[in-house]
Coordinates of C-alpha atoms in Angstrom, one line a residue:
M28 CA 66.3 146.6 88.4
F29 CA 64.4 146.1 91.7
S30 CA 63.6 150.1 91.3
N31 CA 61.8 149.2 88.2
L32 CA 59.6 146.7 89.9
S33 CA 56.1 147.1 91.0
R34 CA 54.9 148.1 94.7
R35 CA 53.1 144.7 95.2
K36 CA 56.5 142.6 93.3
K37 CA 58.5 144.5 95.9
R38 CA 56.8 143.5 98.6
I39 CA 56.6 139.9 97.5
L40 CA 60.8 140.0 96.8
S41 CA 60.8 141.6 100.2
A42 CA 59.3 138.8 101.9
S43 CA 61.1 136.0 100.3
V44 CA 64.2 137.8 101.2
F45 CA 63.1 137.8 104.9
I46 CA 61.8 134.2 104.6
A47 CA 65.3 132.9 103.5
L48 CA 67.1 135.0 105.8
I49 CA 64.8 133.7 108.6
S50 CA 65.2 129.8 107.3
I51 CA 69.1 130.3 107.1
L52 CA 69.6 131.6 110.9
A53 CA 67.5 128.9 111.5
A54 CA 69.5 126.3 110.2
S55 CA 72.2 127.6 111.8
F56 CA 71.4 127.4 114.9
I57 CA 70.2 124.0 115.1
W58 CA 73.8 123.3 113.0
Q59 CA 75.4 125.2 115.6
K60 CA 73.5 123.5 118.6
Q61 CA 73.9 120.0 117.1
D62 CA 77.8 120.6 117.0
T63 CA 78.3 121.1 120.5
A64 CA 77.9 117.7 120.5
K65 CA 81.5 117.6 119.2
Y66 CA 82.5 113.4 117.9
I67 CA 85.7 112.8 120.9
P68 CA 87.4 109.5 119.9
G69 CA 86.1 107.0 121.9
D70 CA 82.6 108.4 122.7
E71 CA 79.3 107.9 121.4
V72 CA 77.7 110.2 119.7
E73 CA 73.9 109.9 118.3
G74 CA 73.6 109.7 114.9
R75 CA 77.3 109.9 114.3
T76 CA 79.0 107.0 115.8
A77 CA 76.0 104.5 115.6
R78 CA 75.5 104.8 112.2
L79 CA 77.8 102.1 110.2
D80 CA 77.8 99.7 113.6
R81 CA 78.9 96.0 111.7
K82 CA 77.4 93.4 114.4
V83 CA 80.1 90.3 113.5
P84 CA 77.9 87.5 111.7
E85 CA 77.4 84.2 113.0
D86 CA 79.7 82.5 110.1
V87 CA 82.8 84.1 111.2
P88 CA 85.4 81.7 111.6
Q89 CA 87.6 80.7 114.5
I90 CA 90.3 83.0 114.1
R91 CA 92.9 83.1 116.7
F92 CA 96.4 84.8 117.6
E93 CA 98.7 83.1 120.3
N94 CA 101.4 85.6 122.3
V95 CA 104.1 82.9 122.1
T96 CA 107.1 85.7 122.0
A97 CA 108.8 84.2 125.2
Q98 CA 108.4 80.9 125.0
K99 CA 110.0 81.1 121.6
G100 CA 113.2 82.5 122.7
I101 CA 112.6 86.1 121.6
E102 CA 113.5 88.9 124.2
F103 CA 113.6 91.8 122.2
K104 CA 112.7 95.6 123.7
H105 CA 112.6 98.3 122.2
F106 CA 113.9 102.0 123.1
Y107 CA 116.4 102.7 126.2
K108 CA 116.2 105.2 128.9
E109 CA 113.5 107.8 128.8
R110 CA 111.5 109.4 125.3
G111 CA 112.6 113.4 125.2
S112 CA 109.6 114.3 122.9
R113 CA 110.9 114.4 120.1
I114 CA 109.1 113.2 116.2
T115 CA 112.5 111.8 115.3
E116 CA 112.4 109.2 118.5
D117 CA 108.5 108.4 118.0
M118 CA 108.4 106.9 114.5
G119 CA 109.1 103.5 115.6
S120 CA 111.0 100.4 113.8
G121 CA 110.0 97.7 111.8
V122 CA 110.6 94.2 111.3
A123 CA 111.4 91.6 108.3
W124 CA 110.8 88.0 108.0
I125 CA 113.3 86.7 105.7
D126 CA 115.7 83.2 105.1
F127 CA 119.0 84.8 105.6
N128 CA 121.1 81.1 105.5
N129 CA 118.6 79.9 103.2
D130 CA 117.5 76.5 105.2
G131 CA 114.0 76.5 104.7
Y132 CA 113.1 78.5 107.3
E133 CA 112.0 82.3 108.0
D134 CA 114.4 84.2 110.3
L135 CA 113.2 87.6 112.0
F136 CA 115.3 90.5 111.8
V137 CA 114.1 93.3 114.1
V138 CA 115.0 97.1 113.8
N139 CA 116.0 98.9 117.1
F140 CA 116.3 102.7 118.0
A141 CA 119.3 103.4 120.8
G142 CA 117.6 105.7 122.7
P143 CA 116.8 109.4 122.9
T144 CA 118.8 111.4 120.2
D145 CA 120.2 113.6 122.9
M146 CA 122.0 110.6 125.0
G147 CA 125.4 111.3 123.8
H148 CA 128.1 109.9 122.2
E149 CA 129.2 107.1 124.6
A150 CA 125.7 106.4 125.6
F151 CA 124.4 105.5 122.0
N152 CA 128.0 103.4 121.6
N153 CA 126.5 101.5 124.6
S154 CA 123.0 101.0 124.0
P155 CA 121.8 97.7 124.2
A156 CA 119.0 98.7 121.9
T157 CA 120.7 97.3 119.0
P158 CA 118.4 95.3 115.8
V159 CA 118.2 91.8 116.4
L160 CA 119.1 88.8 114.3
Y161 CA 116.5 85.8 115.1
Q162 CA 118.0 82.4 113.5
N163 CA 114.9 80.2 113.1
N164 CA 116.3 77.0 114.9
G165 CA 113.4 74.7 113.0
D166 CA 112.0 73.4 116.1
G167 CA 109.8 76.3 116.6
S168 CA 112.4 78.6 118.4
F169 CA 114.2 81.4 117.7
T170 CA 118.2 81.7 118.7
D171 CA 119.5 85.6 119.0
V172 CA 122.4 85.0 116.5
T173 CA 123.0 88.9 115.9
E174 CA 126.9 89.3 117.3
Q175 CA 128.0 86.2 115.3
A176 CA 126.2 87.9 112.3
G177 CA 128.0 91.0 112.7
L178 CA 124.9 93.1 113.1
K179 CA 125.1 94.2 116.6
I180 CA 125.6 98.0 116.1
P181 CA 123.5 100.9 117.4
V182 CA 121.6 103.1 115.1
Y183 CA 118.3 105.3 115.4
G184 CA 117.0 102.8 113.3
I185 CA 114.1 103.4 111.7
G186 CA 113.2 100.5 108.9
T187 CA 114.6 97.7 107.0
A188 CA 114.3 96.1 103.4
W189 CA 115.9 92.8 102.5
A190 CA 117.0 91.9 99.3
D191 CA 119.3 89.9 97.4
Y192 CA 121.2 93.3 94.8
D193 CA 124.3 91.2 93.8
N194 CA 122.3 88.0 92.9
D195 CA 124.6 85.8 94.8
G196 CA 122.0 83.9 96.3
Y197 CA 122.2 84.8 99.9
I198 CA 119.7 88.1 100.7
D199 CA 121.2 91.4 102.0
C200 CA 120.0 94.1 104.5
L201 CA 119.6 97.4 104.6
I202 CA 118.5 99.4 107.6
T203 CA 117.4 102.9 107.4
T204 CA 117.7 105.2 110.4
Y205 CA 117.6 108.8 111.8
G206 CA 120.9 109.6 110.4
Q207 CA 122.7 107.2 107.8
N208 CA 121.2 104.4 106.1
R209 CA 123.0 101.4 106.8
L210 CA 123.6 98.6 104.1
F211 CA 125.1 94.9 104.9
H212 CA 126.6 92.4 102.5
N213 CA 125.1 88.4 103.7
N214 CA 128.2 86.9 103.4
G215 CA 126.7 83.0 103.0
N216 CA 128.3 82.0 105.9
G217 CA 125.7 83.4 108.9
T218 CA 127.9 86.9 109.1
F219 CA 127.1 90.2 107.0
T220 CA 129.8 92.7 106.4
E221 CA 128.5 96.8 106.4
V222 CA 129.0 97.8 102.6
T223 CA 127.6 101.2 102.8
A224 CA 130.2 103.3 101.5
E225 CA 131.5 100.9 99.0
A226 CA 128.0 100.4 97.5
G227 CA 127.3 104.3 97.3
L228 CA 124.6 105.0 100.0
A229 CA 127.1 106.7 102.7
E230 CA 126.8 110.3 101.5
K231 CA 123.3 110.9 102.1
E232 CA 122.4 111.8 106.1
G233 CA 118.8 112.9 107.4
F234 CA 115.6 111.4 109.0
W235 CA 115.0 108.2 106.2
S236 CA 111.8 105.7 106.9
G237 CA 110.3 103.3 104.5
A238 CA 112.4 101.4 102.1
A239 CA 111.4 98.9 99.1
W240 CA 113.6 97.1 96.5
A241 CA 112.3 96.5 92.8
D242 CA 114.0 96.2 89.5
Y243 CA 112.3 98.9 87.9
N244 CA 114.5 98.8 85.1
S245 CA 114.5 95.5 83.7
D246 CA 118.1 95.1 84.2
G247 CA 118.0 91.9 86.1
F248 CA 119.2 93.9 89.2
V249 CA 117.0 95.0 92.1
D250 CA 116.9 98.9 93.1
L251 CA 116.5 100.9 96.0
Y252 CA 113.7 103.2 96.7
I253 CA 114.3 104.8 100.0
G254 CA 111.4 107.7 101.8
G255 CA 112.4 111.1 103.5
Y256 CA 110.8 112.1 106.1
I257 CA 111.2 115.4 107.6
I258 CA 114.2 118.0 107.9
Y259 CA 114.5 117.8 111.5
F260 CA 115.4 120.9 113.5
E261 CA 115.9 120.9 117.5
I262 CA 113.0 122.9 119.9
P263 CA 114.2 125.2 122.6
D264 CA 113.0 122.7 125.4
D265 CA 110.3 124.3 127.5
E266 CA 109.0 122.3 130.1
E267 CA 105.4 123.5 129.9
I268 CA 105.4 123.4 126.0
R269 CA 107.4 119.7 126.3
N270 CA 104.2 118.2 128.9
L271 CA 101.6 119.1 126.2
Q272 CA 99.8 116.4 124.6
E273 CA 100.9 117.3 120.9
P274 CA 104.2 119.8 121.6
P275 CA 105.8 121.4 118.4
S276 CA 108.6 118.8 118.9
I277 CA 106.3 116.3 117.8
N278 CA 104.4 117.4 115.5
P279 CA 105.2 117.0 111.8
S280 CA 103.7 119.8 110.4
V281 CA 106.1 122.4 111.9
F282 CA 109.3 120.7 109.9
E283 CA 109.5 120.8 106.0
P284 CA 109.8 117.4 104.0
A285 CA 112.9 115.7 103.1
S286 CA 113.7 114.2 99.5
N287 CA 113.3 110.3 98.8
L288 CA 116.0 108.4 97.4
L289 CA 116.5 106.3 94.2
Y290 CA 119.3 104.0 94.0
K291 CA 120.1 102.5 90.9
N292 CA 121.7 99.2 90.9
N293 CA 124.9 99.6 88.5
G294 CA 125.1 95.6 88.5
D295 CA 128.8 95.6 89.8
G296 CA 127.9 96.2 93.8
T297 CA 127.5 99.9 93.4
F298 CA 124.5 101.9 93.5
S299 CA 123.7 105.7 92.1
E300 CA 121.5 108.2 93.7
V301 CA 118.7 109.1 90.4
S302 CA 115.7 110.3 92.1
K303 CA 116.0 113.5 90.3
E304 CA 116.4 112.5 87.0
A305 CA 113.9 109.6 86.8
G306 CA 111.0 112.1 88.3
V307 CA 110.5 110.5 91.8
A308 CA 112.3 112.8 94.3
N309 CA 108.6 113.3 96.1
L310 CA 110.5 116.8 97.5
E311 CA 106.6 117.6 98.9
G312 CA 105.9 114.7 100.6
K313 CA 106.9 113.7 104.0
S314 CA 107.3 110.2 103.6
L315 CA 106.9 106.9 105.7
A316 CA 105.8 103.9 104.0
V317 CA 107.1 102.8 99.9
A318 CA 105.8 100.5 97.5
W319 CA 106.7 99.4 94.2
V320 CA 103.4 97.5 92.7
D321 CA 102.7 97.4 88.8
L322 CA 99.3 99.2 88.9
T323 CA 99.0 100.1 85.8
N324 CA 99.6 96.5 83.9
N325 CA 102.3 97.4 82.0
N326 CA 104.6 95.0 83.6
L327 CA 107.3 97.3 85.4
P328 CA 107.1 98.1 89.0
D329 CA 105.0 101.8 89.4
L330 CA 105.8 103.7 93.1
Y331 CA 103.3 104.5 95.8
I332 CA 104.2 106.6 98.7
A333 CA 101.8 107.2 102.0
N334 CA 102.9 110.8 102.9
D335 CA 102.0 112.3 106.2
V336 CA 99.9 115.8 106.4
T337 CA 101.1 115.6 102.8
D338 CA 99.5 114.4 99.1
N339 CA 100.4 110.5 98.7
M340 CA 101.9 109.8 95.5
L341 CA 101.8 107.6 92.9
Y342 CA 104.3 107.4 90.0
Q343 CA 103.9 105.4 86.6
N344 CA 107.0 103.5 85.6
L345 CA 107.7 104.6 81.9
G346 CA 109.9 102.2 81.4
D347 CA 112.7 104.3 80.2
G348 CA 113.8 105.0 83.5
T349 CA 111.6 108.0 84.5
F350 CA 108.2 108.2 86.3
I351 CA 105.4 110.4 85.1
N352 CA 103.0 111.4 88.5
I353 CA 99.3 110.0 87.8
S354 CA 98.4 110.7 91.7
Y355 CA 95.7 113.1 91.0
Q356 CA 93.9 111.2 88.0
A357 CA 94.3 108.0 89.7
K358 CA 92.0 109.5 93.0
V359 CA 94.8 108.6 95.5
A360 CA 96.7 111.9 96.5
D361 CA 95.2 111.7 100.0
Y362 CA 96.0 114.6 102.0
R363 CA 95.7 113.0 105.5
G364 CA 98.4 112.1 108.0
S365 CA 99.2 108.4 105.8
M366 CA 101.3 105.6 107.5
G367 CA 100.9 101.8 106.4
V368 CA 100.1 100.8 103.2
A369 CA 98.8 97.9 102.1
I370 CA 98.4 96.2 98.4
G371 CA 96.0 92.8 97.5
D372 CA 93.4 91.6 95.9
W373 CA 90.7 91.7 98.3
N374 CA 88.1 91.3 96.1
G375 CA 89.6 88.7 93.2
D376 CA 88.7 90.9 90.3
Q377 CA 92.4 90.5 89.6
D378 CA 93.8 93.8 89.8
H379 CA 95.4 95.9 93.1
D380 CA 93.5 97.9 95.6
L381 CA 95.3 100.2 98.4
F382 CA 94.7 100.4 102.1
V383 CA 95.8 103.7 103.8
T384 CA 96.3 103.6 108.0
H385 CA 96.0 107.3 108.7
W386 CA 96.4 109.8 112.0
V387 CA 93.4 109.4 114.3
A388 CA 89.6 110.9 113.6
E389 CA 91.0 110.9 109.7
E390 CA 89.7 107.5 108.6
N391 CA 92.0 104.8 107.5
A392 CA 91.1 104.5 103.2
F393 CA 90.3 101.4 101.4
Y394 CA 91.2 102.2 97.6
S395 CA 89.1 99.7 95.5
N396 CA 90.8 99.9 91.6
M397 CA 88.0 100.4 90.3
V398 CA 89.4 99.3 86.6
N399 CA 89.0 102.3 84.5
T400 CA 87.3 101.2 80.8
R401 CA 88.8 103.9 79.5
G402 CA 92.1 103.1 80.1
T403 CA 93.6 105.4 83.1
L404 CA 93.8 103.7 86.5
E405 CA 91.2 104.8 89.1
F406 CA 90.5 104.2 92.4
R407 CA 87.6 104.9 94.6
D408 CA 87.6 105.4 98.6
E409 CA 85.2 102.5 99.9
A410 CA 86.2 102.0 103.3
D411 CA 82.6 102.9 105.3
R412 CA 80.9 100.8 102.6
F413 CA 83.0 97.5 103.3
G414 CA 83.7 98.3 107.2
M415 CA 87.2 99.7 107.3
G416 CA 86.1 103.2 107.8
Q417 CA 84.8 105.1 110.8
L418 CA 85.9 102.4 113.6
S419 CA 89.2 103.4 112.9
T420 CA 88.6 107.2 113.8
D421 CA 89.7 106.1 117.3
Y422 CA 92.8 104.8 116.3
V423 CA 96.4 106.2 115.0
G424 CA 97.0 103.1 112.3
W425 CA 100.6 101.9 111.2
A426 CA 101.5 98.8 109.8
T427 CA 99.2 97.1 107.8
S428 CA 98.9 94.5 105.2
F429 CA 96.5 92.1 103.5
V430 CA 96.9 88.4 104.6
D431 CA 94.9 84.8 104.1
I432 CA 94.6 84.6 107.7
N433 CA 92.5 81.2 107.4
N434 CA 92.9 80.1 103.9
D435 CA 89.8 80.2 102.4
G436 CA 91.4 82.1 99.2
R437 CA 90.0 85.7 100.6
E438 CA 93.0 88.4 101.8
D439 CA 91.8 89.3 105.6
L440 CA 93.9 92.3 106.6
F441 CA 95.5 93.3 110.2
V442 CA 96.3 97.3 111.2
V443 CA 98.8 98.0 114.1
N444 CA 97.4 100.9 116.1
G445 CA 99.3 103.6 118.9
H446 CA 98.8 107.2 119.2
T447 CA 101.5 109.7 118.6
M448 CA 100.4 112.0 121.1
Q449 CA 101.4 112.1 124.8
K450 CA 100.0 111.3 128.1
T451 CA 98.7 114.4 130.0
E452 CA 99.8 113.1 133.5
N453 CA 103.5 111.6 132.0
S454 CA 105.2 112.8 129.0
Q455 CA 107.4 110.3 128.4
D456 CA 105.0 107.8 127.6
M457 CA 102.9 108.2 124.3
I458 CA 99.0 106.7 124.6
P459 CA 98.5 102.8 124.0
M460 CA 96.2 101.2 121.4
E461 CA 94.8 98.3 120.8
D462 CA 95.6 96.1 117.3
R463 CA 92.9 94.8 114.9
I464 CA 92.1 92.5 112.8
F465 CA 89.6 92.4 110.0
W466 CA 88.0 89.0 108.4
N467 CA 87.4 89.5 104.6
R468 CA 83.9 87.6 104.6
N469 CA 82.7 88.3 101.0
N470 CA 82.9 91.0 98.3
E471 CA 79.3 92.5 99.2
D472 CA 79.8 92.9 103.0
G473 CA 83.5 93.2 102.6
F474 CA 85.6 93.5 106.4
Y475 CA 84.5 92.6 110.0
D476 CA 86.6 93.3 112.8
I477 CA 87.1 90.2 114.5
S478 CA 89.6 91.5 116.8
E479 CA 87.6 91.0 120.3
L480 CA 87.7 86.9 118.6
A481 CA 91.3 86.8 117.9
G482 CA 92.9 86.2 121.0
A483 CA 93.9 87.9 124.5
Y484 CA 96.4 90.2 122.6
F485 CA 93.9 92.3 120.5
K486 CA 92.2 93.4 123.6
E487 CA 95.8 94.9 125.0
E488 CA 97.0 98.1 124.5
W489 CA 100.1 99.4 123.3
V490 CA 102.1 102.1 121.1
G491 CA 102.2 99.9 118.1
R492 CA 104.5 100.8 115.3
G493 CA 106.0 98.1 112.7
G494 CA 104.8 95.0 111.4
A495 CA 104.8 92.0 109.6
Y496 CA 103.5 88.4 108.5
G497 CA 105.3 85.0 108.1
D498 CA 105.0 81.6 108.7
Y499 CA 108.2 80.5 111.1
N500 CA 106.8 77.0 111.9
N501 CA 106.0 76.4 108.6
D502 CA 102.6 75.0 109.5
G503 CA 100.5 76.4 106.4
Q504 CA 99.5 79.4 108.7
Q505 CA 100.9 83.2 108.4
D506 CA 102.1 84.0 111.9
L507 CA 102.7 87.9 112.6
F508 CA 104.6 89.9 114.7
I509 CA 104.7 93.4 115.9
V510 CA 107.0 95.8 117.2
N511 CA 105.3 98.2 120.0
H512 CA 107.4 101.7 120.8
D513 CA 109.5 101.1 124.3
A514 CA 107.8 97.9 124.8
P515 CA 108.6 94.1 124.0
A516 CA 108.2 93.0 120.6
V517 CA 105.3 89.9 119.6
L518 CA 105.1 87.3 118.4
L519 CA 101.6 86.0 117.4
E520 CA 101.3 82.7 116.1
N521 CA 98.5 81.5 113.8
Q522 CA 96.5 79.1 115.8
T523 CA 93.1 79.1 113.6
Q524 CA 91.5 76.2 113.3
T525 CA 90.8 74.8 109.8
A526 CA 90.3 72.8 107.6
N527 CA 91.0 74.9 104.8
Q528 CA 94.1 73.7 102.2
W529 CA 97.0 76.1 101.1
L530 CA 100.3 76.4 98.7
Q531 CA 103.6 78.1 99.6
L532 CA 105.6 79.2 96.6
K533 CA 109.3 80.4 97.0
L534 CA 110.6 81.8 93.6
E535 CA 114.2 82.1 92.4
G536 CA 115.1 83.9 89.5
T537 CA 117.6 83.2 86.9
E538 CA 117.7 85.8 84.6
S539 CA 115.1 87.9 86.8
N540 CA 116.7 89.2 90.1
K541 CA 117.7 86.4 92.2
S542 CA 115.1 87.0 95.3
A543 CA 112.1 87.0 92.6
I544 CA 111.1 90.5 93.5
G545 CA 108.2 91.6 91.2
T546 CA 107.4 88.4 89.6
K547 CA 103.5 88.1 88.9
I548 CA 101.2 84.9 90.2
R549 CA 98.0 84.1 89.1
L550 CA 96.3 81.1 90.8
T551 CA 93.2 79.1 89.7
V552 CA 91.0 76.9 91.7
D553 CA 87.8 76.3 90.0
D554 CA 86.6 79.6 88.5
E555 CA 88.3 81.5 91.5
V556 CA 91.6 83.7 90.7
Q557 CA 94.2 85.1 93.2
I558 CA 96.9 87.6 92.0
R559 CA 100.2 88.1 94.3
Q560 CA 103.9 89.9 92.9
V561 CA 106.6 89.1 95.0
G562 CA 108.2 91.7 97.5
M563 CA 105.2 93.9 96.6
Q564 CA 102.9 93.4 99.8
P565 CA 104.1 96.6 102.0
S566 CA 103.6 97.4 105.6
Y567 CA 105.0 100.1 107.8
L568 CA 108.9 100.4 108.3
S569 CA 108.7 96.4 107.8
Q570 CA 108.9 93.5 105.0
N571 CA 106.8 90.8 105.0
T572 CA 108.0 87.5 104.0
L573 CA 108.8 87.0 100.4
I574 CA 107.2 83.7 100.4
Q575 CA 104.1 83.4 98.7
Q576 CA 101.1 81.9 100.0
F577 CA 97.3 81.0 98.7
G578 CA 94.3 79.8 100.5
L579 CA 93.0 77.3 98.4
G580 CA 89.8 76.6 100.6
R581 CA 88.5 73.3 100.6
A582 CA 90.0 71.8 97.1
C583 CA 92.8 69.9 97.0
Q584 CA 94.6 71.3 94.2
A585 CA 95.2 74.7 91.9
D586 CA 94.0 74.3 88.9
T587 CA 96.6 76.1 87.1
L588 CA 99.0 78.5 88.6
F589 CA 101.0 81.1 86.1
I590 CA 104.3 82.9 87.0
R591 CA 105.2 86.0 84.6
W592 CA 109.0 86.8 85.7
P593 CA 110.5 90.1 85.4
S594 CA 112.4 89.1 82.4
G595 CA 109.3 88.2 80.5
E596 CA 110.0 85.1 81.1
E597 CA 106.5 82.7 81.5
Q598 CA 105.7 79.5 83.1
V599 CA 102.2 77.7 83.6
F600 CA 101.5 74.6 86.4
T601 CA 98.5 72.4 86.2
N602 CA 97.3 70.5 88.8
V603 CA 99.3 71.8 91.4
K604 CA 98.5 69.8 94.6
A605 CA 97.5 72.1 97.9
N606 CA 99.9 72.1 101.4
Q607 CA 102.9 71.7 99.6
R608 CA 106.0 74.2 100.3
L609 CA 107.2 74.4 96.6
H610 CA 110.5 75.9 95.2
I611 CA 110.4 77.2 91.9
Q612 CA 113.7 78.2 89.7
E613 CA 113.0 80.5 86.4
G614 CA 112.9 79.1 83.2
D615 CA 112.8 75.2 85.4
S616 CA 109.9 73.0 84.4
A617 CA 110.1 71.0 87.9
L618 CA 108.6 72.2 90.9
R619 CA 110.5 71.3 93.9
N620 CA 109.7 70.9 97.7
L621 CA 111.0 73.2 100.0
N622 CA 113.0 71.9 102.6

């Protein structure tokens, strides 16, 4: 075709091609010159790191947390001996806020990791780094009751999840491990009995991570989902390789993914593993955090899984014992290094949004639920738009949860951070980081990082991993507990000065599971609506309190309180006074004070 052109047109075409090539080369040169200023976490690069800066506004509330760990009787140290540059030792451990003795005060269970996984049988059995159960004394202090409770056992402990799986009125304990998962039955007298083998959970050994309970088949008994991380194998020790910042032995991309587990509760104290039949084995994912929540609004819990360096998964519950993968159509199949998950309705539009923590330079994801008008579930990552994206590139995020810190009726957010890379000067230590507190201002502005104002702890650096919230002193403000790798754990008391009101609810199922997990709550104050779903607020390897708290702002009461139980039972209460801790039983019209 070119040969048929006139000489003049050939010259014009040739000149045009030459100019285009020069333009491409010039653009390439400029791009390469700009790219020489590569982004390094913590550094400022003109045109990159300052573009989305957000100054804290003047109306920021006086949110403050105080480290009260020692004075409250808590002396927990994570890990024992020296870390050995293995990914099995680095993922950390979790924590749970639970009321194991039904006295109305939140107790603490903290998971521990016995030590380096080559420590030998005798050293493992004698390790002081065991899980710890702290009983809340009701006066603001805690007592270590681990040994008398029967939980002082050496484990390579990872995560924990609690629920009353046999509906006897006492909450039971699951520990996930590098090894065999452990299930302990609460005897109701302050002691626990291990029932792992009898319950049918002993046949699987592996590298297990997050776990969560939910009644996925609506039979009145909670079922259990456990994440499998990787199929680990020992890499031959080489000092030169071991002393790299990220040797192969701590890189998840080196290892194949492990299958996840779904244990269907048989209603007789035993479980059957049905992950493959149900379609939720997640064979391609390296799972770290798992969460049950009804995202599709069919009154059945769906399943969201945060996978490390593999696509995240969202499985829709079909109601017939099976699930389908809707991750891609919902736009949450996030191929990044995902660790923790927070679920909440941050903007009060009555649907659940997702926040996912990631590895350094990957940005945390903030998935707003778009309530697709075509009837399909769809999310959009709006992290940068609402102040949650760019600043997270300097951090490796782990535990996270939406929680209303100052009781203004809007869910704020905390994020626990800590690197996976080793220090070059000492490969036995990982690089520490600061944890963050984000204040939710409004639907237009989103969130502001107020960590510098939230207390001295948030100016310190730790290798954070697990974390959860609960109101340990029953003052109507949510406190935080954070597990730091190879370091002391920390209890942060919420000392925020506010005149805002609140309401706390402990729900108890009768036809539904006793723990009321999966129960939906909708609270209305004037024209504002808040929603919660019991047990559907995950974190990383951890469990937040099952008591549901609502900030009421300056309102003296909740206008309406609507509860929908997993059984389908519905209850409505009106004009519920503020600043109460209430116990609500399924099918009972009475509102009883807790404590």
